mmCIF file of C-alpha atoms in Angstrom:
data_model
loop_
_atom_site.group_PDB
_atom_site.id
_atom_site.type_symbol
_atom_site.label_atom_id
_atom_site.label_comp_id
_atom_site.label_asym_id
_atom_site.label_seq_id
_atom_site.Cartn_x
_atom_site.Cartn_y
_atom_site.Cartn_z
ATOM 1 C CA UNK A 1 63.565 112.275 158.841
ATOM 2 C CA UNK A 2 66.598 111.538 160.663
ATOM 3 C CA UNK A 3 66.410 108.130 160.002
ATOM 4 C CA UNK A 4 66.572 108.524 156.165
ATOM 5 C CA UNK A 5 69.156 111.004 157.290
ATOM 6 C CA UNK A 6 70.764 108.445 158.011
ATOM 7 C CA UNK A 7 70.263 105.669 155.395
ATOM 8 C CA UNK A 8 71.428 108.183 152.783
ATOM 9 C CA UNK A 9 74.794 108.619 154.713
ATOM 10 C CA UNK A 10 74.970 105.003 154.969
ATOM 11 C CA UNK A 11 73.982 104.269 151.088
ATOM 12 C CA UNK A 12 77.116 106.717 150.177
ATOM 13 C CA UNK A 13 79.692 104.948 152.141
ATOM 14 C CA UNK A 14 78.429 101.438 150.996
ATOM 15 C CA UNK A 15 79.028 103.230 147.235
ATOM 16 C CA UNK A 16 82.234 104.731 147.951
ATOM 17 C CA UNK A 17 83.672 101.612 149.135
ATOM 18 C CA UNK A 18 82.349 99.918 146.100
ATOM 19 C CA UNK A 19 84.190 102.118 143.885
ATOM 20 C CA UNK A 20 87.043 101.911 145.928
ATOM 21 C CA UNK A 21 87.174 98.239 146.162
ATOM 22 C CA UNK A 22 88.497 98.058 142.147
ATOM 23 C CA UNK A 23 91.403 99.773 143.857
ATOM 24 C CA UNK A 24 93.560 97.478 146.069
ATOM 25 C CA UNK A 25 96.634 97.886 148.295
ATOM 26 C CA UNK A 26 98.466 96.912 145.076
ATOM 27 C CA UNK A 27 96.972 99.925 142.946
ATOM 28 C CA UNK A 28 98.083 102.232 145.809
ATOM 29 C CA UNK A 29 101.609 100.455 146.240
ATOM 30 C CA UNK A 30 102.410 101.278 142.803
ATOM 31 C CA UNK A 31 101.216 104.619 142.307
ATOM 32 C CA UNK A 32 103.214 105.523 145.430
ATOM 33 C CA UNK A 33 106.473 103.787 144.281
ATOM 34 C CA UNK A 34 106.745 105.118 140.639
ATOM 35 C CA UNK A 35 105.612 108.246 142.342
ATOM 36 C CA UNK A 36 102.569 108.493 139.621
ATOM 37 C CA UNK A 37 99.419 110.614 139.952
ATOM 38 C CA UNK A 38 96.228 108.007 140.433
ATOM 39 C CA UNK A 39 94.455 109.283 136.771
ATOM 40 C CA UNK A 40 92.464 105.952 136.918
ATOM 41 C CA UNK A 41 90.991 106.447 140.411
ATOM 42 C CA UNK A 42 90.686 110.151 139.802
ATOM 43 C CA UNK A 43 88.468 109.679 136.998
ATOM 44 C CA UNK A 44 86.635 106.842 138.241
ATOM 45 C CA UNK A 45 85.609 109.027 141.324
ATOM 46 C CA UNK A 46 84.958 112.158 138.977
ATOM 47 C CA UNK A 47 82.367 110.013 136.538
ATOM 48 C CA UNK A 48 81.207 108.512 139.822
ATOM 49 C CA UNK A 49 80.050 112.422 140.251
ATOM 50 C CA UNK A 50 81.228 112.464 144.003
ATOM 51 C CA UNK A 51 84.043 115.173 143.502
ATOM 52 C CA UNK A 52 81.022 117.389 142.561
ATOM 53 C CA UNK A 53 79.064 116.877 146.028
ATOM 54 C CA UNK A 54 79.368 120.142 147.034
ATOM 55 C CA UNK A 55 78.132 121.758 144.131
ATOM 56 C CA UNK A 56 74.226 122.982 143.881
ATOM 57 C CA UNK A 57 72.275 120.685 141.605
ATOM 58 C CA UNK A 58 71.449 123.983 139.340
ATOM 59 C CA UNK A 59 75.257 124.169 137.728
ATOM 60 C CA UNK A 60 75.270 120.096 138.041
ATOM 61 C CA UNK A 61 76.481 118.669 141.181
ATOM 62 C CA UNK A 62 74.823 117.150 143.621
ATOM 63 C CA UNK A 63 74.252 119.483 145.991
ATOM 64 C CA UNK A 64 75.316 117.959 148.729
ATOM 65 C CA UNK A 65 76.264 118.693 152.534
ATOM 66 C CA UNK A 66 79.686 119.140 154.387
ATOM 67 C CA UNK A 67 79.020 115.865 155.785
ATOM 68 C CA UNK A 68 77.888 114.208 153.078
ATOM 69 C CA UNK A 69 81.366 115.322 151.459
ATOM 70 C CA UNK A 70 83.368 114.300 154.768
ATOM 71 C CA UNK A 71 81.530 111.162 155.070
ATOM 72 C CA UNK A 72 82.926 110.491 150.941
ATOM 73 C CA UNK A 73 86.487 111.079 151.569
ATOM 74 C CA UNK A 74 86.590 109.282 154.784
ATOM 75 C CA UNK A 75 85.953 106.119 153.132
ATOM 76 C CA UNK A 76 87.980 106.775 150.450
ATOM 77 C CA UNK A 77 91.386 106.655 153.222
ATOM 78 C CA UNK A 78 89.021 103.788 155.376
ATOM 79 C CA UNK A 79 89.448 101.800 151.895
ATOM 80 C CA UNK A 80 93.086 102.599 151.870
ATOM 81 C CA UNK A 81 92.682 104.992 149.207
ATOM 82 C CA UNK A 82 94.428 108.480 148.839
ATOM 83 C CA UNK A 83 91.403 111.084 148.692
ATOM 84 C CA UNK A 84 94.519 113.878 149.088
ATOM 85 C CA UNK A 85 94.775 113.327 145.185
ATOM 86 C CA UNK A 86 92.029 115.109 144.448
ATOM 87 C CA UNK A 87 89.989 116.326 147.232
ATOM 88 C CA UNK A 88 90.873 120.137 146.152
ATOM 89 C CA UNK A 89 88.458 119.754 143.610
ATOM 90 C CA UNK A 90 85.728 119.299 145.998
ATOM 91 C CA UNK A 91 86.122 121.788 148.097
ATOM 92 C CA UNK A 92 88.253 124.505 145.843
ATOM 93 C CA UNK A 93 85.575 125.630 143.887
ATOM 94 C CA UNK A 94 83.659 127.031 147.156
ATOM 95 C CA UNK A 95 85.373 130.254 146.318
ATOM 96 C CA UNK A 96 83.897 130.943 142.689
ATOM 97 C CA UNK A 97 80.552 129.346 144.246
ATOM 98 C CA UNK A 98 80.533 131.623 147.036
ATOM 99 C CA UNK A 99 82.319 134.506 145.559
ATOM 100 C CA UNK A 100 81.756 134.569 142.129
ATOM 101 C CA UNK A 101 80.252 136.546 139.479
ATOM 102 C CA UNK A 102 76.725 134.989 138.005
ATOM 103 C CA UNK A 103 78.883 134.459 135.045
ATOM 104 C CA UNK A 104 81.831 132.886 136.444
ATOM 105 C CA UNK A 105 79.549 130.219 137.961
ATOM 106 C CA UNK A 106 77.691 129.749 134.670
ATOM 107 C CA UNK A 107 81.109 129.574 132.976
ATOM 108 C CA UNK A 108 82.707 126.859 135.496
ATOM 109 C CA UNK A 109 80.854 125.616 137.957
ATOM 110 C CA UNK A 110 79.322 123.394 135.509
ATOM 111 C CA UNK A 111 82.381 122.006 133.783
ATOM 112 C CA UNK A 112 83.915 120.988 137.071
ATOM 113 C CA UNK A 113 81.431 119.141 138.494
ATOM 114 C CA UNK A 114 81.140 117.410 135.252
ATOM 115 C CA UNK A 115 84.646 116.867 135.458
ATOM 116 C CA UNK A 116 85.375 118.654 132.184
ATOM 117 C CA UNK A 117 87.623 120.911 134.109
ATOM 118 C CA UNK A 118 90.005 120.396 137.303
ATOM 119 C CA UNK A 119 90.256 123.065 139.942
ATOM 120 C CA UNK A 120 92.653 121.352 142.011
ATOM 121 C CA UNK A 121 95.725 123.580 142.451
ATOM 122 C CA UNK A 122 95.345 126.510 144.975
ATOM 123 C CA UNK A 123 97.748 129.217 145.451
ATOM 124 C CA UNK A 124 98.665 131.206 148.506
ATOM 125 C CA UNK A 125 101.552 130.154 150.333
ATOM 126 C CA UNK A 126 105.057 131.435 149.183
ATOM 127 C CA UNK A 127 108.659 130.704 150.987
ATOM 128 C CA UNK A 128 108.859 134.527 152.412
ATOM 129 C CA UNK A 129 105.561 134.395 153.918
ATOM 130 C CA UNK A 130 104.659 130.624 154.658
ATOM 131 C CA UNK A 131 101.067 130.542 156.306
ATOM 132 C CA UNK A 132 101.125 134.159 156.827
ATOM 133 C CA UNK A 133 98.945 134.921 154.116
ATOM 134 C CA UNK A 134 98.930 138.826 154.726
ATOM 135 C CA UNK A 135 102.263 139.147 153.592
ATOM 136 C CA UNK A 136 102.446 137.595 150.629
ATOM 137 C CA UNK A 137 104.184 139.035 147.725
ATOM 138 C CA UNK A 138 102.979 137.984 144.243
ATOM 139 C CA UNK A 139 101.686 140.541 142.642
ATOM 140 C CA UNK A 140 98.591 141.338 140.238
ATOM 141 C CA UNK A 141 98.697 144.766 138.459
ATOM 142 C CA UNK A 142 96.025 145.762 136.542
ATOM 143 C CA UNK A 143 96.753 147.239 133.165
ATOM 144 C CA UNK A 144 93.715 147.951 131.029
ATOM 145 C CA UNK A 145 91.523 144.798 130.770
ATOM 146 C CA UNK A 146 94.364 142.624 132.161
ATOM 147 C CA UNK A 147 95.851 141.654 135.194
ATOM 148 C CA UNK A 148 100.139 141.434 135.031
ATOM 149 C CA UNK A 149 101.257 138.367 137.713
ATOM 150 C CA UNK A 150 104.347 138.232 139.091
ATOM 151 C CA UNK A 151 105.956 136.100 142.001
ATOM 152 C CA UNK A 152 106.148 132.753 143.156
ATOM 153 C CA UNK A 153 104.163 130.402 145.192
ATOM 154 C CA UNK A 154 105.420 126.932 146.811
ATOM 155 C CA UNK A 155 104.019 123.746 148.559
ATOM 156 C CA UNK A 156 101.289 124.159 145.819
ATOM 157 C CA UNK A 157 99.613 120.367 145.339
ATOM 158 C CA UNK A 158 98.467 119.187 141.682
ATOM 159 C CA UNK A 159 99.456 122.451 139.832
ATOM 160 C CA UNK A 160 100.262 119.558 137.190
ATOM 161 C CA UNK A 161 97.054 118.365 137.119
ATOM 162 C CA UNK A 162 95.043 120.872 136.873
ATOM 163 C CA UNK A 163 93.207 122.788 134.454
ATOM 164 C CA UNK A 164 92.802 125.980 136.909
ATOM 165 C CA UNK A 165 94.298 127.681 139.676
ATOM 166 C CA UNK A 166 92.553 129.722 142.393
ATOM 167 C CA UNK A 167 95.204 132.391 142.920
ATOM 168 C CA UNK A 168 95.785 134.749 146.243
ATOM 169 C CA UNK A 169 98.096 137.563 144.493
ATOM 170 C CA UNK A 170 98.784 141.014 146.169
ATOM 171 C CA UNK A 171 97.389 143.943 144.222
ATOM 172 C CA UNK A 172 97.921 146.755 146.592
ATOM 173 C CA UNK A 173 101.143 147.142 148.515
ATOM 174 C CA UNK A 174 101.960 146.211 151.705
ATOM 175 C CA UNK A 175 103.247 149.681 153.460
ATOM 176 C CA UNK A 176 100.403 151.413 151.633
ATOM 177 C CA UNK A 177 97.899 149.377 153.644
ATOM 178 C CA UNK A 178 96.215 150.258 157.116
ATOM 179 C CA UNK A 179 94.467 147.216 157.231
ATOM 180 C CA UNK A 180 96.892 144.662 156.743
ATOM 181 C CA UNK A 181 94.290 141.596 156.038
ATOM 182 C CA UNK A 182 92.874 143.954 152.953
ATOM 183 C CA UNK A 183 94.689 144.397 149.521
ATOM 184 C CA UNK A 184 94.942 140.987 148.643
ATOM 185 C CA UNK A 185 92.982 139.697 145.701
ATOM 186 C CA UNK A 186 91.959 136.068 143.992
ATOM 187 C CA UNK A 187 92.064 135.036 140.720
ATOM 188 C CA UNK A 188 90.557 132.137 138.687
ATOM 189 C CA UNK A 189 93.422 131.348 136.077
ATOM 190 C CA UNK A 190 92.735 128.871 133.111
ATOM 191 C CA UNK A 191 96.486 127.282 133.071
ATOM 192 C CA UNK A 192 96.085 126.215 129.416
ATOM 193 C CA UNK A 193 95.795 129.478 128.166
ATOM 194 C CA UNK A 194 98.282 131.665 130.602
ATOM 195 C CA UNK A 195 101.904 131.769 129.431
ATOM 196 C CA UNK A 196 105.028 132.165 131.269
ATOM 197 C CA UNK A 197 103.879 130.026 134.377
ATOM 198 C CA UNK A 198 106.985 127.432 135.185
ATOM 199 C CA UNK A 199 105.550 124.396 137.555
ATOM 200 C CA UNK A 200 108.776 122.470 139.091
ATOM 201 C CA UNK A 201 107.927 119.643 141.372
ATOM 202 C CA UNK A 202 108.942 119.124 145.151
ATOM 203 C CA UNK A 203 110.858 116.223 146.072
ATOM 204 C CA UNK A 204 109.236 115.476 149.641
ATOM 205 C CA UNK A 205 108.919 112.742 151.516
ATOM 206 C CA UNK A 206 104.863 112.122 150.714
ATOM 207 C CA UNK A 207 103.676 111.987 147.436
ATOM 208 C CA UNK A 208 101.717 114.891 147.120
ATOM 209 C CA UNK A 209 103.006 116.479 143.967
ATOM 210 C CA UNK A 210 103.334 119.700 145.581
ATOM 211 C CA UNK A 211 105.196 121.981 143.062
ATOM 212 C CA UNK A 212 107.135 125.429 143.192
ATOM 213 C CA UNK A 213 104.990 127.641 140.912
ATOM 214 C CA UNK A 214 106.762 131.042 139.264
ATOM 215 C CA UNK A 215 104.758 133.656 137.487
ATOM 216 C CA UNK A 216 106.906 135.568 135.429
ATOM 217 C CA UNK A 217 104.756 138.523 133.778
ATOM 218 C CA UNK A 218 101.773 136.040 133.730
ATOM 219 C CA UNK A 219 98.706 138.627 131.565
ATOM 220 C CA UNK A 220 94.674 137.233 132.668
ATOM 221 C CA UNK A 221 91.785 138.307 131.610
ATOM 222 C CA UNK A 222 90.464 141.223 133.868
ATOM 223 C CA UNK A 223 87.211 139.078 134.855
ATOM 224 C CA UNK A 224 89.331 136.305 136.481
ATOM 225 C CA UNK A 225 88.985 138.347 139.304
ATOM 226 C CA UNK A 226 86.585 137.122 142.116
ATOM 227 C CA UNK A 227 84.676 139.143 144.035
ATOM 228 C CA UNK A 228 86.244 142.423 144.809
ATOM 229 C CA UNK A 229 89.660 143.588 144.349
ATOM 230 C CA UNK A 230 91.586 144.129 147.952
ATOM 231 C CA UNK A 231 88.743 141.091 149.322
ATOM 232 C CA UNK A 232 90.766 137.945 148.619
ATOM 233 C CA UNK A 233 91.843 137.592 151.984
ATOM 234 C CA UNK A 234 88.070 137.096 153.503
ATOM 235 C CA UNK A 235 87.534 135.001 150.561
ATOM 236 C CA UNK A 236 90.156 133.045 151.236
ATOM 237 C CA UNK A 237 89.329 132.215 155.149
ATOM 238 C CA UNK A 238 85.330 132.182 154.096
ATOM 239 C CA UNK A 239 86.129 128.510 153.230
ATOM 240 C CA UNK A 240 88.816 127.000 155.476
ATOM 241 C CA UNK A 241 86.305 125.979 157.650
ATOM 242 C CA UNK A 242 85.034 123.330 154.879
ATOM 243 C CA UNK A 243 88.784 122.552 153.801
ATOM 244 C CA UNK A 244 89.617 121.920 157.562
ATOM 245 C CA UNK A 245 86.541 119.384 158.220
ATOM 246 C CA UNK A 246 86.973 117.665 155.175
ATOM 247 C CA UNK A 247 90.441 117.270 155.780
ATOM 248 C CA UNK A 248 90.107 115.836 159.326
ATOM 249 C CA UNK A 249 87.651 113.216 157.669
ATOM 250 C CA UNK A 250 90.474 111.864 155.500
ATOM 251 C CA UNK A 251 92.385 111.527 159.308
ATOM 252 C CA UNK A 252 89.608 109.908 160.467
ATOM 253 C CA UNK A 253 89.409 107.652 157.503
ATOM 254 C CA UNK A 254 93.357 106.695 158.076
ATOM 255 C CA UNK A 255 92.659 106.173 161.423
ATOM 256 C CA UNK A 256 89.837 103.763 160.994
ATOM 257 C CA UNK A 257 91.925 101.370 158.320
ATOM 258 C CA UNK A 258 95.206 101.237 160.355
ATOM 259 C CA UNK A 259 92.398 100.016 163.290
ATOM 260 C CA UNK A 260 91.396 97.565 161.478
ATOM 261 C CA UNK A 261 94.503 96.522 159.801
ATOM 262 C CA UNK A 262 96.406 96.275 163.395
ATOM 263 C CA UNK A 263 93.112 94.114 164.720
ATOM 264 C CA UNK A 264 93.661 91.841 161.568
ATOM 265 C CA UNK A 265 97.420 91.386 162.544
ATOM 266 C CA UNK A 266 96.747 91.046 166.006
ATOM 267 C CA UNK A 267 94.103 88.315 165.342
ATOM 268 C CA UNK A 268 96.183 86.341 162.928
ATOM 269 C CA UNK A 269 99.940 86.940 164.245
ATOM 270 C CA UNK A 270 100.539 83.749 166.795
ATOM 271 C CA UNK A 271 103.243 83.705 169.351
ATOM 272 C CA UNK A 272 103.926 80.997 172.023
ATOM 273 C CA UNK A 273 100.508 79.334 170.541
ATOM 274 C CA UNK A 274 98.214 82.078 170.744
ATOM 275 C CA UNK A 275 97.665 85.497 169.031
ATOM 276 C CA UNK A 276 99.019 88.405 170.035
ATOM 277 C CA UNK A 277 96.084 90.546 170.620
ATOM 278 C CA UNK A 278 94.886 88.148 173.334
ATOM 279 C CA UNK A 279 97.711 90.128 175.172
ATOM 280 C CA UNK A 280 96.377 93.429 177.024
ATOM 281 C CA UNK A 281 99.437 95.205 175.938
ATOM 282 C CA UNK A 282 98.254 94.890 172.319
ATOM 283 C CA UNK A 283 94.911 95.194 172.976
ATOM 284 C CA UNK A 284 94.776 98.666 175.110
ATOM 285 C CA UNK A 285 97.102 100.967 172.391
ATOM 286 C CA UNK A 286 94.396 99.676 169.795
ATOM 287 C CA UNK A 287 91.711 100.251 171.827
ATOM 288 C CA UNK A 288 92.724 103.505 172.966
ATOM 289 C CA UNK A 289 93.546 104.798 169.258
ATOM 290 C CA UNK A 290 89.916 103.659 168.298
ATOM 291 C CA UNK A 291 88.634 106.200 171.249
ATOM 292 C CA UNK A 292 90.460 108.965 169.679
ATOM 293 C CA UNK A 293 89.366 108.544 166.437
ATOM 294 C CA UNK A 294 85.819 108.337 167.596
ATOM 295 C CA UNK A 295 86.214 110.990 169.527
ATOM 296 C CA UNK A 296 87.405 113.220 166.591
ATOM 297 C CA UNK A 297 84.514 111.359 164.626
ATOM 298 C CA UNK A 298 81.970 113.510 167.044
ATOM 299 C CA UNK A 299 84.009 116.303 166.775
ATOM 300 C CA UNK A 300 84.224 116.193 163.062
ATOM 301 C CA UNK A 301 80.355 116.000 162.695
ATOM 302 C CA UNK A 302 79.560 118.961 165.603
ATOM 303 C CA UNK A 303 81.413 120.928 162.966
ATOM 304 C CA UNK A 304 80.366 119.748 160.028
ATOM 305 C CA UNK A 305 76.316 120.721 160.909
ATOM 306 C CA UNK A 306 77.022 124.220 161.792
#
């Protein structure tokens, strides 16, 4: 068993690579200069039906594992891809999946593994509450069969290119609150429909396209609500645990292609007659790094099977 474990694992990174192969330094290069968003990549992985690996095979993914995920984005960075251009839409949707109303899951789940709709942009953190996600201050008032948004969230990645947004919004007040981590609420918005959302992007140093996201008296349906009202903050931390692991695997896929890329150099960069990584001083730092990353490798996958 484990050893078919194993070929499986194997057979996905031997794909991956494949598809990322038809993507070169160059691809990358000029995405990153003209400050673009990879839409050929994006939907090359999304048809490839890897963005979908986390979701059960009934609503159309492929019901894959955490570390069948981590193991997919990892070689997307080991290829000297970006998998930070998309991988929200792997992992986002673990909310409505775990969270969700029968009908919401019928309703999405479906489309976004099929790649019909994007779930990429996810909203919590705002500039008067940074990480601190129990004092947030958008709001969400319910009014009839409609929820009234108002407030503004920043650092938010892909809001441009996204279809939906899973929102973190406040619908009971702070001071009224004895339980501080309560009160808090999320909601799936369909961006195409909602009106008087303004997305401005970031200028940063890394090409993320993180926005600044404003709601100004934002109406959604009643049923974008997940779960409970006053839950979203539980909902919320019920899948950082996936985010962080998949995360580290991009790390680890970094780490693994600047390896390699400073071996290459070593190997092929000739002073006084003879390559540079004959020297110990080149070789220990390179050696050393590729500890660490293995290291994190066995962390990564300890975490990933619990």
């Amino acid at each position: 068993m484990e050893s078919s474990v194993q070929e499986a694992r194997q057979s996905i990174r031997e794909e991956v690579a494949r598809l990322c192969a038809d993507f070169p330094d160059a691809y990358w290069q000029d995405v990153d200069k003209h400050e673009k968003y990879p839409q050929e990549f994006v939907t090359a992985l999304t048809k490839s039906g890897y963005l979908a690996a986390l979701i059960p095979e009934e609503y159309g993914g492929a019901g894959l594992g955490i570390t069948e995920a981590a193991i997919i984005l990892e070689e997307i960075n080991h290829s000297g891809g970006n998998s930070g251009a998309c991988h929200a839409q792997m992992y986002t949707m673990g909310t409505v999946l775990r969270h969700g109303s029968p009908e919401q899951k019928k309703k999405y789940l479906p489309a976004i593994a099929a790649g019909d709709l994007r779930l990429q942009a996810f909203a919590v953190t705002e500039p008067n509450a940074g990480s601190e996600a129990t004092r947030i201050e958008t709001k969400a008032v319910r009014k009839g069969d409609k929820y009234i948004v108002n407030g503004q969230k920043i650092w938010i990645s892909r809001a441009k290119y996204s279809d939906l947004m899973l929102l973190l919004a406040r619908t009971t007040p702070y001071d009224e609150l004895k339980d501080k981590t309560q009160g808090l609420s999320v909601f799936l918005i369909d961006m195409r429909e909602a009106k008087g959302i303004d997305i401005q992007p970031l200028d940063v140093m890394v090409n993320h396209h993180t926005t600044t996201v404003w709601f100004e008296d934002v109406e959604i349906p009643a049923d974008s609500l997940i779960g409970q009202e006053g839950k979203g903050f539980r909902y919320i931390i019920d899948g950082w645990n996936a985010e962080r692991i998949l995360v580290a695997s991009e790390a680890i896929g970094d780490g693994h292609w600047f390896i390699e890329r400073a071996s290459k150099y070593a190997s092929e960069r000739i002073i006084f007659g003879k390559p540079i990584g004959t020297n110990q001083g080149i070789q220990f730092p390179i050696a050393k790094a590729y500890a660490h990353i293995e290291a994190a490798n066995l962390m990564r996958y300890d975490a990933a099977s619990k």
